[in-house]
Amino acid sequence: MDRRAFLLASASLVAAPRAFALTSIEVALVTADLEARLVAVELATGQVLRHIPTLPKPRSIETVGHMAVVAHSEIGAISLVHAPTLRVAHVLRGFGEPRYTAAHPDGRHAYVSDAKRGEVVTLDVLRARVLARARVGALARHITIDPSGRTLWVSLGSKAREIAVVDVSQRARPRLIRRFEPPFLAHDVGWAPDGRRVWVSSGDRNELAVYAARSGKVLSRVPGDAPPQHVTFRGDRAYVASGESGTLRVHEIGGRELHVTAVPDDSYNVQQAHGWVVTPGLGRGTLCILDARGRVRRRETIARSSHDACIVRTRG
């Protein structure tokens, strides 16, 4: 995309957000890992709107403001997709093994874990620039940010013996505060919207831990399905997906289970936005679209393999 046209498009969205909202539709952007593209699926209908060509091996994807950050872990690159137009706006190179992304609440900055270099990398997604890198520990992987945008938790591996806590109160200067050992080998980390709790899933047992964010103490241990589990949140609800068990469980934010839904095996990752919950199928290429209560509304096969998905609003 022409840089000047991209900046003008972004400025028009800031100037007239209400007009955009009236003409926008909610879309899941799903990685088609083996086909070097993203699949844009309208959530209300399950219709495939577009295939978006990318670099090879798109693995993870995260919404950051009006952009989606796509990590190509195997080739050390990041694609930035402009959500309103569903087009790749920029490609950033020079990473070791970028894995997952945490979006700052300002909608402009993002933090990407780099497993090969053991770093957290700060991005300005509007200017398509790397702002800083901070060493946090080998195999940095899943990453989450608190709702105020001041602190990251990063799991150091898929079966992590340690979790890193990183200060990002100065957005372009991430700083490692400490590392600690969870009560099991950790996998995913997720900061709850209330800002008071952080959920940590296990990579080696059927369990999750709910931490007090301020003290770092474990508040409760939550039974789960087969590891690894992944977690996302909406309000006072937590959604936990187990691809090995083929389940998505809905919990109260403190841990009490409310509902369980069967989803296709290999549905590992889970994301939510705008009242929708989505879980893609790594080995099956499926996308399950669920409502906020955790009930399946649609199940579509959209690729040979779909590792991750995010939810954006695009022009109708």
PDB file of C-alpha atoms in Angstrom:
ATOM      1  CA  MET A   1       0.000   0.000   0.000  1.00  0.00           C
ATOM      2  CA  ASP A   2       1.184   3.554  -0.772  1.00  0.00           C
ATOM      3  CA  ARG A   3       2.323   5.096   2.544  1.00  0.00           C
ATOM      4  CA  ARG A   4       0.606   8.445   1.934  1.00  0.00           C
ATOM      5  CA  ALA A   5      -2.682   6.726   1.065  1.00  0.00           C
ATOM      6  CA  PHE A   6      -2.408   4.575   4.183  1.00  0.00           C
ATOM      7  CA  LEU A   7      -1.851   7.599   6.445  1.00  0.00           C
ATOM      8  CA  LEU A   8      -4.765   9.446   4.858  1.00  0.00           C
ATOM      9  CA  ALA A   9      -7.012   6.412   5.384  1.00  0.00           C
ATOM     10  CA  SER A  10      -5.975   6.177   9.029  1.00  0.00           C
ATOM     11  CA  ALA A  11      -6.575   9.908   9.551  1.00  0.00           C
ATOM     12  CA  SER A  12     -10.045   9.687   8.057  1.00  0.00           C
ATOM     13  CA  LEU A  13     -10.965   6.936  10.527  1.00  0.00           C
ATOM     14  CA  VAL A  14      -9.844   9.098  13.453  1.00  0.00           C
ATOM     15  CA  ALA A  15     -11.778  12.096  12.126  1.00  0.00           C
ATOM     16  CA  ALA A  16     -15.009  10.224  11.545  1.00  0.00           C
ATOM     17  CA  PRO A  17     -15.190   7.110  13.759  1.00  0.00           C
ATOM     18  CA  ARG A  18     -18.989   7.188  13.972  1.00  0.00           C
ATOM     19  CA  ALA A  19     -19.376   7.191  10.203  1.00  0.00           C
ATOM     20  CA  PHE A  20     -16.995   4.249   9.935  1.00  0.00           C
ATOM     21  CA  ALA A  21     -18.875   2.327  12.634  1.00  0.00           C
ATOM     22  CA  LEU A  22     -22.141   2.721  10.718  1.00  0.00           C
ATOM     23  CA  THR A  23     -20.665   1.091   7.609  1.00  0.00           C
ATOM     24  CA  SER A  24     -18.342  -1.476   9.180  1.00  0.00           C
ATOM     25  CA  ILE A  25     -18.737  -5.222   9.583  1.00  0.00           C
ATOM     26  CA  GLU A  26     -17.120  -7.582  12.066  1.00  0.00           C
ATOM     27  CA  VAL A  27     -14.628  -9.988  10.550  1.00  0.00           C
ATOM     28  CA  ALA A  28     -12.336 -12.755  11.749  1.00  0.00           C
ATOM     29  CA  LEU A  29      -8.885 -12.679  10.190  1.00  0.00           C
ATOM     30  CA  VAL A  30      -7.655 -16.275  10.258  1.00  0.00           C
ATOM     31  CA  THR A  31      -4.144 -17.466   9.458  1.00  0.00           C
ATOM     32  CA  ALA A  32      -3.982 -20.019   6.646  1.00  0.00           C
ATOM     33  CA  ASP A  33      -0.572 -21.276   7.745  1.00  0.00           C
ATOM     34  CA  LEU A  34       0.154 -23.566   4.797  1.00  0.00           C
ATOM     35  CA  GLU A  35      -1.227 -21.266   2.101  1.00  0.00           C
ATOM     36  CA  ALA A  36       0.635 -17.979   2.773  1.00  0.00           C
ATOM     37  CA  ARG A  37      -2.500 -15.963   3.299  1.00  0.00           C
ATOM     38  CA  LEU A  38      -5.144 -14.771   5.739  1.00  0.00           C
ATOM     39  CA  VAL A  39      -8.807 -15.613   5.355  1.00  0.00           C
ATOM     40  CA  ALA A  40     -11.298 -12.832   6.137  1.00  0.00           C
ATOM     41  CA  VAL A  41     -14.557 -14.359   7.414  1.00  0.00           C
ATOM     42  CA  GLU A  42     -17.670 -12.309   8.147  1.00  0.00           C
ATOM     43  CA  LEU A  43     -18.733 -13.362  11.635  1.00  0.00           C
ATOM     44  CA  ALA A  44     -22.472 -12.833  11.231  1.00  0.00           C
ATOM     45  CA  THR A  45     -22.741 -15.087   8.154  1.00  0.00           C
ATOM     46  CA  GLY A  46     -19.604 -17.251   8.072  1.00  0.00           C
ATOM     47  CA  GLN A  47     -18.972 -16.020   4.523  1.00  0.00           C
ATOM     48  CA  VAL A  48     -15.385 -15.804   3.276  1.00  0.00           C
ATOM     49  CA  LEU A  49     -14.993 -12.203   2.133  1.00  0.00           C
ATOM     50  CA  ARG A  50     -11.432 -12.268   0.905  1.00  0.00           C
ATOM     51  CA  HIS A  51      -8.105 -14.065   0.894  1.00  0.00           C
ATOM     52  CA  ILE A  52      -5.235 -11.738   1.833  1.00  0.00           C
ATOM     53  CA  PRO A  53      -1.850 -12.854   0.440  1.00  0.00           C
ATOM     54  CA  THR A  54       1.021 -12.667   2.941  1.00  0.00           C
ATOM     55  CA  LEU A  55       4.554 -13.859   3.398  1.00  0.00           C
ATOM     56  CA  PRO A  56       4.858 -17.627   4.030  1.00  0.00           C
ATOM     57  CA  LYS A  57       3.876 -19.237   7.329  1.00  0.00           C
ATOM     58  CA  PRO A  58       1.581 -16.705   9.017  1.00  0.00           C
ATOM     59  CA  ARG A  59       1.285 -18.113  12.545  1.00  0.00           C
ATOM     60  CA  SER A  60      -0.113 -15.680  15.109  1.00  0.00           C
ATOM     61  CA  ILE A  61      -2.297 -12.612  14.640  1.00  0.00           C
ATOM     62  CA  GLU A  62      -3.469  -9.882  17.019  1.00  0.00           C
ATOM     63  CA  THR A  63      -5.616  -6.777  16.627  1.00  0.00           C
ATOM     64  CA  VAL A  64      -3.862  -3.497  17.487  1.00  0.00           C
ATOM     65  CA  GLY A  65      -6.134  -0.519  16.882  1.00  0.00           C
ATOM     66  CA  HIS A  66      -7.015  -0.482  13.183  1.00  0.00           C
ATOM     67  CA  MET A  67      -4.174  -2.869  12.364  1.00  0.00           C
ATOM     68  CA  ALA A  68      -3.568  -6.599  12.727  1.00  0.00           C
ATOM     69  CA  VAL A  69      -0.056  -7.781  13.593  1.00  0.00           C
ATOM     70  CA  VAL A  70       0.856 -11.092  11.911  1.00  0.00           C
ATOM     71  CA  ALA A  71       3.932 -12.998  13.077  1.00  0.00           C
ATOM     72  CA  HIS A  72       5.731 -15.212  10.543  1.00  0.00           C
ATOM     73  CA  SER A  73       7.745 -17.111  13.135  1.00  0.00           C
ATOM     74  CA  GLU A  74       9.684 -19.375  10.781  1.00  0.00           C
ATOM     75  CA  ILE A  75      11.038 -16.581   8.584  1.00  0.00           C
ATOM     76  CA  GLY A  76      11.571 -13.860  11.213  1.00  0.00           C
ATOM     77  CA  ALA A  77       9.117 -11.312   9.850  1.00  0.00           C
ATOM     78  CA  ILE A  78       6.014  -9.325  10.845  1.00  0.00           C
ATOM     79  CA  SER A  79       3.182  -8.236   8.543  1.00  0.00           C
ATOM     80  CA  LEU A  80       0.955  -5.290   9.430  1.00  0.00           C
ATOM     81  CA  VAL A  81      -2.540  -5.586   7.955  1.00  0.00           C
ATOM     82  CA  HIS A  82      -4.764  -2.509   7.644  1.00  0.00           C
ATOM     83  CA  ALA A  83      -8.103  -3.804   8.929  1.00  0.00           C
ATOM     84  CA  PRO A  84     -10.486  -1.313   7.242  1.00  0.00           C
ATOM     85  CA  THR A  85      -9.164  -2.242   3.791  1.00  0.00           C
ATOM     86  CA  LEU A  86      -8.044  -5.836   4.518  1.00  0.00           C
ATOM     87  CA  ARG A  87      -4.655  -5.286   2.891  1.00  0.00           C
ATOM     88  CA  VAL A  88      -1.062  -5.768   4.001  1.00  0.00           C
ATOM     89  CA  ALA A  89       0.258  -2.259   4.664  1.00  0.00           C
ATOM     90  CA  HIS A  90       3.824  -3.009   5.773  1.00  0.00           C
ATOM     91  CA  VAL A  91       6.302  -5.841   6.313  1.00  0.00           C
ATOM     92  CA  LEU A  92       8.953  -5.668   9.036  1.00  0.00           C
ATOM     93  CA  ARG A  93      11.985  -7.964   9.022  1.00  0.00           C
ATOM     94  CA  GLY A  94      14.967  -8.552  11.258  1.00  0.00           C
ATOM     95  CA  PHE A  95      13.360 -10.725  13.957  1.00  0.00           C
ATOM     96  CA  GLY A  96      14.614 -14.076  15.196  1.00  0.00           C
ATOM     97  CA  GLU A  97      11.380 -15.981  15.827  1.00  0.00           C
ATOM     98  CA  PRO A  98       8.455 -13.613  16.484  1.00  0.00           C
ATOM     99  CA  ARG A  99       5.708 -15.507  18.292  1.00  0.00           C
ATOM    100  CA  TYR A 100       2.818 -13.570  19.858  1.00  0.00           C
ATOM    101  CA  THR A 101       1.670  -9.982  20.265  1.00  0.00           C
ATOM    102  CA  ALA A 102       0.153  -7.915  23.085  1.00  0.00           C
ATOM    103  CA  ALA A 103      -1.714  -4.765  22.028  1.00  0.00           C
ATOM    104  CA  HIS A 104      -1.247  -1.597  24.067  1.00  0.00           C
ATOM    105  CA  PRO A 105      -4.579   0.077  24.942  1.00  0.00           C
ATOM    106  CA  ASP A 106      -3.543   3.152  22.949  1.00  0.00           C
ATOM    107  CA  GLY A 107      -4.139   1.200  19.710  1.00  0.00           C
ATOM    108  CA  ARG A 108      -0.756   2.254  18.365  1.00  0.00           C
ATOM    109  CA  HIS A 109       1.924   0.308  20.204  1.00  0.00           C
ATOM    110  CA  ALA A 110       2.408  -3.447  20.311  1.00  0.00           C
ATOM    111  CA  TYR A 111       4.781  -5.826  22.095  1.00  0.00           C
ATOM    112  CA  VAL A 112       5.974  -8.925  20.246  1.00  0.00           C
ATOM    113  CA  SER A 113       7.737 -11.867  21.881  1.00  0.00           C
ATOM    114  CA  ASP A 114      10.796 -13.140  20.016  1.00  0.00           C
ATOM    115  CA  ALA A 115      11.489 -16.719  21.105  1.00  0.00           C
ATOM    116  CA  LYS A 116      14.821 -17.141  19.341  1.00  0.00           C
ATOM    117  CA  ARG A 117      16.352 -13.988  20.809  1.00  0.00           C
ATOM    118  CA  GLY A 118      14.549 -14.102  24.157  1.00  0.00           C
ATOM    119  CA  GLU A 119      13.272 -10.575  23.672  1.00  0.00           C
ATOM    120  CA  VAL A 120      10.186  -8.396  23.837  1.00  0.00           C
ATOM    121  CA  VAL A 121      10.104  -6.037  20.841  1.00  0.00           C
ATOM    122  CA  THR A 122       8.179  -2.745  20.921  1.00  0.00           C
ATOM    123  CA  LEU A 123       6.434  -1.743  17.685  1.00  0.00           C
ATOM    124  CA  ASP A 124       4.758   1.453  16.536  1.00  0.00           C
ATOM    125  CA  VAL A 125       2.202  -0.064  14.173  1.00  0.00           C
ATOM    126  CA  LEU A 126       1.150   3.271  12.651  1.00  0.00           C
ATOM    127  CA  ARG A 127       4.679   4.202  11.641  1.00  0.00           C
ATOM    128  CA  ALA A 128       5.684   0.579  11.035  1.00  0.00           C
ATOM    129  CA  ARG A 129       8.793   0.896  13.179  1.00  0.00           C
ATOM    130  CA  VAL A 130      10.650  -1.145  15.765  1.00  0.00           C
ATOM    131  CA  LEU A 131      11.132   1.177  18.738  1.00  0.00           C
ATOM    132  CA  ALA A 132      12.982  -0.992  21.253  1.00  0.00           C
ATOM    133  CA  ARG A 133      14.058  -4.483  22.243  1.00  0.00           C
ATOM    134  CA  ALA A 134      14.434  -5.841  25.769  1.00  0.00           C
ATOM    135  CA  ARG A 135      15.949  -9.134  26.846  1.00  0.00           C
ATOM    136  CA  VAL A 136      13.441 -11.050  29.012  1.00  0.00           C
ATOM    137  CA  GLY A 137      14.552 -14.698  28.806  1.00  0.00           C
ATOM    138  CA  ALA A 138      14.955 -17.550  26.353  1.00  0.00           C
ATOM    139  CA  LEU A 139      11.943 -18.876  24.430  1.00  0.00           C
ATOM    140  CA  ALA A 140       9.695 -15.852  25.098  1.00  0.00           C
ATOM    141  CA  ARG A 141       6.292 -16.867  23.806  1.00  0.00           C
ATOM    142  CA  HIS A 142       2.767 -16.017  25.011  1.00  0.00           C
ATOM    143  CA  ILE A 143       2.421 -12.424  26.177  1.00  0.00           C
ATOM    144  CA  THR A 144      -0.265 -10.308  27.861  1.00  0.00           C
ATOM    145  CA  ILE A 145      -0.604  -6.675  28.931  1.00  0.00           C
ATOM    146  CA  ASP A 146      -2.539  -5.155  31.803  1.00  0.00           C
ATOM    147  CA  PRO A 147      -5.557  -2.939  30.917  1.00  0.00           C
ATOM    148  CA  SER A 148      -3.685   0.230  31.908  1.00  0.00           C
ATOM    149  CA  GLY A 149      -0.839  -0.634  29.533  1.00  0.00           C
ATOM    150  CA  ARG A 150       1.926  -0.574  32.147  1.00  0.00           C
ATOM    151  CA  THR A 151       2.996  -4.208  32.648  1.00  0.00           C
ATOM    152  CA  LEU A 152       3.551  -7.347  30.555  1.00  0.00           C
ATOM    153  CA  TRP A 153       3.646 -10.983  31.624  1.00  0.00           C
ATOM    154  CA  VAL A 154       5.538 -13.271  29.229  1.00  0.00           C
ATOM    155  CA  SER A 155       5.691 -17.068  29.411  1.00  0.00           C
ATOM    156  CA  LEU A 156       9.202 -18.301  28.602  1.00  0.00           C
ATOM    157  CA  GLY A 157       8.378 -21.356  26.525  1.00  0.00           C
ATOM    158  CA  SER A 158       5.465 -23.615  25.612  1.00  0.00           C
ATOM    159  CA  LYS A 159       6.144 -25.476  28.868  1.00  0.00           C
ATOM    160  CA  ALA A 160       7.658 -22.569  30.730  1.00  0.00           C
ATOM    161  CA  ARG A 161       9.497 -22.924  34.010  1.00  0.00           C
ATOM    162  CA  GLU A 162       9.418 -19.149  34.391  1.00  0.00           C
ATOM    163  CA  ILE A 163       7.227 -16.153  33.602  1.00  0.00           C
ATOM    164  CA  ALA A 164       8.814 -12.745  32.995  1.00  0.00           C
ATOM    165  CA  VAL A 165       7.268  -9.523  34.306  1.00  0.00           C
ATOM    166  CA  VAL A 166       8.146  -6.480  32.178  1.00  0.00           C
ATOM    167  CA  ASP A 167       7.602  -2.782  32.930  1.00  0.00           C
ATOM    168  CA  VAL A 168       6.255  -0.883  29.905  1.00  0.00           C
ATOM    169  CA  SER A 169       5.111   2.277  31.715  1.00  0.00           C
ATOM    170  CA  GLN A 170       7.439   4.023  29.269  1.00  0.00           C
ATOM    171  CA  ARG A 171       5.992   2.520  26.128  1.00  0.00           C
ATOM    172  CA  ALA A 172       9.135   2.526  24.040  1.00  0.00           C
ATOM    173  CA  ARG A 173      11.390   1.346  26.891  1.00  0.00           C
ATOM    174  CA  PRO A 174      10.404  -2.145  28.073  1.00  0.00           C
ATOM    175  CA  ARG A 175      12.305  -3.179  31.193  1.00  0.00           C
ATOM    176  CA  LEU A 176      12.492  -6.623  32.802  1.00  0.00           C
ATOM    177  CA  ILE A 177      11.408  -6.413  36.456  1.00  0.00           C
ATOM    178  CA  ARG A 178      11.643 -10.024  37.558  1.00  0.00           C
ATOM    179  CA  ARG A 179      10.994 -13.652  36.654  1.00  0.00           C
ATOM    180  CA  PHE A 180       9.074 -16.147  38.774  1.00  0.00           C
ATOM    181  CA  GLU A 181       8.189 -19.834  38.745  1.00  0.00           C
ATOM    182  CA  PRO A 182       4.509 -20.811  38.309  1.00  0.00           C
ATOM    183  CA  PRO A 183       3.083 -23.867  40.128  1.00  0.00           C
ATOM    184  CA  PHE A 184       3.350 -25.918  36.904  1.00  0.00           C
ATOM    185  CA  LEU A 185       5.006 -25.595  33.503  1.00  0.00           C
ATOM    186  CA  ALA A 186       3.154 -22.605  32.072  1.00  0.00           C
ATOM    187  CA  HIS A 187       1.833 -22.079  28.575  1.00  0.00           C
ATOM    188  CA  ASP A 188      -0.539 -19.124  28.017  1.00  0.00           C
ATOM    189  CA  VAL A 189      -0.923 -15.943  30.067  1.00  0.00           C
ATOM    190  CA  GLY A 190      -3.940 -13.641  30.057  1.00  0.00           C
ATOM    191  CA  TRP A 191      -4.609 -10.427  31.949  1.00  0.00           C
ATOM    192  CA  ALA A 192      -8.261 -10.097  32.963  1.00  0.00           C
ATOM    193  CA  PRO A 193     -10.139  -6.891  32.055  1.00  0.00           C
ATOM    194  CA  ASP A 194     -10.584  -5.955  35.729  1.00  0.00           C
ATOM    195  CA  GLY A 195      -6.809  -5.447  35.961  1.00  0.00           C
ATOM    196  CA  ARG A 196      -6.678  -7.372  39.244  1.00  0.00           C
ATOM    197  CA  ARG A 197      -6.155 -10.927  37.980  1.00  0.00           C
ATOM    198  CA  VAL A 198      -3.878 -12.756  35.579  1.00  0.00           C
ATOM    199  CA  TRP A 199      -4.698 -16.258  34.376  1.00  0.00           C
ATOM    200  CA  VAL A 200      -1.865 -18.681  33.597  1.00  0.00           C
ATOM    201  CA  SER A 201      -2.567 -21.929  31.772  1.00  0.00           C
ATOM    202  CA  SER A 202      -0.547 -25.113  32.016  1.00  0.00           C
ATOM    203  CA  GLY A 203       1.540 -26.844  29.411  1.00  0.00           C
ATOM    204  CA  ASP A 204       1.861 -30.059  31.384  1.00  0.00           C
ATOM    205  CA  ARG A 205      -1.365 -30.656  33.359  1.00  0.00           C
ATOM    206  CA  ASN A 206      -5.140 -30.146  33.326  1.00  0.00           C
ATOM    207  CA  GLU A 207      -5.085 -26.972  35.349  1.00  0.00           C
ATOM    208  CA  LEU A 208      -4.896 -23.168  35.321  1.00  0.00           C
ATOM    209  CA  ALA A 209      -3.819 -20.703  38.016  1.00  0.00           C
ATOM    210  CA  VAL A 210      -5.452 -17.349  38.760  1.00  0.00           C
ATOM    211  CA  TYR A 211      -2.990 -14.801  40.150  1.00  0.00           C
ATOM    212  CA  ALA A 212      -3.487 -11.549  42.015  1.00  0.00           C
ATOM    213  CA  ALA A 213      -1.789  -9.121  39.650  1.00  0.00           C
ATOM    214  CA  ARG A 214      -0.475  -6.767  42.307  1.00  0.00           C
ATOM    215  CA  SER A 215       0.912  -9.251  44.830  1.00  0.00           C
ATOM    216  CA  GLY A 216       1.775 -12.072  42.427  1.00  0.00           C
ATOM    217  CA  LYS A 217       0.071 -14.580  44.712  1.00  0.00           C
ATOM    218  CA  VAL A 218      -2.016 -17.493  43.413  1.00  0.00           C
ATOM    219  CA  LEU A 219      -5.672 -16.837  44.256  1.00  0.00           C
ATOM    220  CA  SER A 220      -7.109 -20.097  42.948  1.00  0.00           C
ATOM    221  CA  ARG A 221      -6.317 -23.204  40.918  1.00  0.00           C
ATOM    222  CA  VAL A 222      -8.892 -23.909  38.188  1.00  0.00           C
ATOM    223  CA  PRO A 223      -9.438 -27.425  36.779  1.00  0.00           C
ATOM    224  CA  GLY A 224      -8.962 -27.577  33.024  1.00  0.00           C
ATOM    225  CA  ASP A 225      -8.931 -29.973  30.113  1.00  0.00           C
ATOM    226  CA  ALA A 226      -5.860 -31.412  28.406  1.00  0.00           C
ATOM    227  CA  PRO A 227      -2.907 -29.031  28.076  1.00  0.00           C
ATOM    228  CA  PRO A 228      -1.997 -26.731  26.547  1.00  0.00           C
ATOM    229  CA  GLN A 229      -4.918 -24.408  27.173  1.00  0.00           C
ATOM    230  CA  HIS A 230      -5.381 -20.850  25.884  1.00  0.00           C
ATOM    231  CA  VAL A 231      -7.454 -18.103  27.450  1.00  0.00           C
ATOM    232  CA  THR A 232      -9.233 -14.880  26.490  1.00  0.00           C
ATOM    233  CA  PHE A 233     -11.661 -12.603  28.320  1.00  0.00           C
ATOM    234  CA  ARG A 234     -14.799 -10.556  27.890  1.00  0.00           C
ATOM    235  CA  GLY A 235     -15.952  -8.517  30.881  1.00  0.00           C
ATOM    236  CA  ASP A 236     -16.304 -10.891  33.825  1.00  0.00           C
ATOM    237  CA  ARG A 237     -15.987 -14.037  31.709  1.00  0.00           C
ATOM    238  CA  ALA A 238     -12.946 -16.147  30.854  1.00  0.00           C
ATOM    239  CA  TYR A 239     -12.941 -18.469  27.816  1.00  0.00           C
ATOM    240  CA  VAL A 240     -10.509 -21.399  27.927  1.00  0.00           C
ATOM    241  CA  ALA A 241      -9.823 -23.539  24.836  1.00  0.00           C
ATOM    242  CA  SER A 242      -8.216 -26.991  24.871  1.00  0.00           C
ATOM    243  CA  GLY A 243      -7.313 -28.244  21.411  1.00  0.00           C
ATOM    244  CA  GLU A 244      -6.344 -31.672  22.714  1.00  0.00           C
ATOM    245  CA  SER A 245      -9.732 -32.176  24.406  1.00  0.00           C
ATOM    246  CA  GLY A 246     -11.815 -30.327  21.807  1.00  0.00           C
ATOM    247  CA  THR A 247     -13.490 -28.085  24.380  1.00  0.00           C
ATOM    248  CA  LEU A 248     -14.104 -24.448  25.120  1.00  0.00           C
ATOM    249  CA  ARG A 249     -15.011 -23.693  28.729  1.00  0.00           C
ATOM    250  CA  VAL A 250     -16.549 -20.474  30.032  1.00  0.00           C
ATOM    251  CA  HIS A 251     -15.675 -19.387  33.572  1.00  0.00           C
ATOM    252  CA  GLU A 252     -16.424 -16.518  35.868  1.00  0.00           C
ATOM    253  CA  ILE A 253     -13.378 -14.297  36.192  1.00  0.00           C
ATOM    254  CA  GLY A 254     -12.591 -15.811  39.589  1.00  0.00           C
ATOM    255  CA  GLY A 255     -12.593 -19.354  38.186  1.00  0.00           C
ATOM    256  CA  ARG A 256     -16.074 -20.858  38.664  1.00  0.00           C
ATOM    257  CA  GLU A 257     -17.130 -22.821  35.572  1.00  0.00           C
ATOM    258  CA  LEU A 258     -20.312 -21.715  33.803  1.00  0.00           C
ATOM    259  CA  HIS A 259     -20.501 -23.646  30.536  1.00  0.00           C
ATOM    260  CA  VAL A 260     -18.605 -26.112  28.354  1.00  0.00           C
ATOM    261  CA  THR A 261     -18.891 -26.428  24.572  1.00  0.00           C
ATOM    262  CA  ALA A 262     -17.497 -29.069  22.227  1.00  0.00           C
ATOM    263  CA  VAL A 263     -15.316 -27.631  19.436  1.00  0.00           C
ATOM    264  CA  PRO A 264     -13.210 -29.416  16.794  1.00  0.00           C
ATOM    265  CA  ASP A 265     -10.021 -31.097  17.977  1.00  0.00           C
ATOM    266  CA  ASP A 266      -6.913 -28.944  17.402  1.00  0.00           C
ATOM    267  CA  SER A 267      -8.851 -25.748  18.261  1.00  0.00           C
ATOM    268  CA  TYR A 268      -6.061 -24.356  20.404  1.00  0.00           C
ATOM    269  CA  ASN A 269      -6.107 -20.580  20.270  1.00  0.00           C
ATOM    270  CA  VAL A 270      -9.094 -18.447  21.239  1.00  0.00           C
ATOM    271  CA  GLN A 271      -9.870 -14.749  20.847  1.00  0.00           C
ATOM    272  CA  GLN A 272     -12.879 -12.495  21.422  1.00  0.00           C
ATOM    273  CA  ALA A 273     -14.160  -9.035  20.513  1.00  0.00           C
ATOM    274  CA  HIS A 274     -17.480  -7.261  19.939  1.00  0.00           C
ATOM    275  CA  GLY A 275     -19.507 -10.071  21.510  1.00  0.00           C
ATOM    276  CA  TRP A 276     -17.978 -12.816  19.354  1.00  0.00           C
ATOM    277  CA  VAL A 277     -15.578 -15.603  20.346  1.00  0.00           C
ATOM    278  CA  VAL A 278     -13.527 -17.474  17.733  1.00  0.00           C
ATOM    279  CA  THR A 279     -11.314 -20.548  17.910  1.00  0.00           C
ATOM    280  CA  PRO A 280      -9.382 -21.745  14.824  1.00  0.00           C
ATOM    281  CA  GLY A 281      -8.356 -25.342  14.116  1.00  0.00           C
ATOM    282  CA  LEU A 282      -4.624 -25.899  13.689  1.00  0.00           C
ATOM    283  CA  GLY A 283      -4.741 -29.305  12.003  1.00  0.00           C
ATOM    284  CA  ARG A 284      -8.208 -29.058  10.487  1.00  0.00           C
ATOM    285  CA  GLY A 285      -8.429 -25.544   9.038  1.00  0.00           C
ATOM    286  CA  THR A 286     -11.708 -24.886  10.815  1.00  0.00           C
ATOM    287  CA  LEU A 287     -13.061 -21.730  12.385  1.00  0.00           C
ATOM    288  CA  CYS A 288     -15.653 -21.984  15.147  1.00  0.00           C
ATOM    289  CA  ILE A 289     -17.655 -18.819  15.730  1.00  0.00           C
ATOM    290  CA  LEU A 290     -19.293 -18.636  19.153  1.00  0.00           C
ATOM    291  CA  ASP A 291     -21.432 -16.076  20.930  1.00  0.00           C
ATOM    292  CA  ALA A 292     -20.543 -14.385  24.210  1.00  0.00           C
ATOM    293  CA  ARG A 293     -22.205 -17.219  26.144  1.00  0.00           C
ATOM    294  CA  GLY A 294     -19.822 -19.722  24.537  1.00  0.00           C
ATOM    295  CA  ARG A 295     -22.329 -21.392  22.217  1.00  0.00           C
ATOM    296  CA  VAL A 296     -21.306 -22.349  18.674  1.00  0.00           C
ATOM    297  CA  ARG A 297     -23.093 -20.288  16.023  1.00  0.00           C
ATOM    298  CA  ARG A 298     -21.107 -21.378  12.995  1.00  0.00           C
ATOM    299  CA  ARG A 299     -18.393 -23.856  12.096  1.00  0.00           C
ATOM    300  CA  GLU A 300     -16.598 -23.280   8.807  1.00  0.00           C
ATOM    301  CA  THR A 301     -13.658 -24.989   7.099  1.00  0.00           C
ATOM    302  CA  ILE A 302     -11.604 -22.196   5.580  1.00  0.00           C
ATOM    303  CA  ALA A 303      -8.048 -23.512   5.072  1.00  0.00           C
ATOM    304  CA  ARG A 304      -5.823 -26.578   5.319  1.00  0.00           C
ATOM    305  CA  SER A 305      -4.571 -25.349   8.699  1.00  0.00           C
ATOM    306  CA  SER A 306      -5.561 -22.315  10.758  1.00  0.00           C
ATOM    307  CA  HIS A 307      -3.330 -21.603  13.727  1.00  0.00           C
ATOM    308  CA  ASP A 308      -4.703 -18.290  14.998  1.00  0.00           C
ATOM    309  CA  ALA A 309      -7.394 -15.662  14.461  1.00  0.00           C
ATOM    310  CA  CYS A 310      -8.286 -12.151  15.528  1.00  0.00           C
ATOM    311  CA  ILE A 311     -11.404 -10.012  15.190  1.00  0.00           C
ATOM    312  CA  VAL A 312     -11.444  -6.664  13.389  1.00  0.00           C
ATOM    313  CA  ARG A 313     -13.926  -4.217  11.953  1.00  0.00           C
ATOM    314  CA  THR A 314     -13.650  -3.555   8.250  1.00  0.00           C
ATOM    315  CA  ARG A 315     -15.508  -1.456   5.742  1.00  0.00           C
ATOM    316  CA  GLY A 316     -18.865  -2.855   4.719  1.00  0.00           C
TER     317      GLY A 316
END
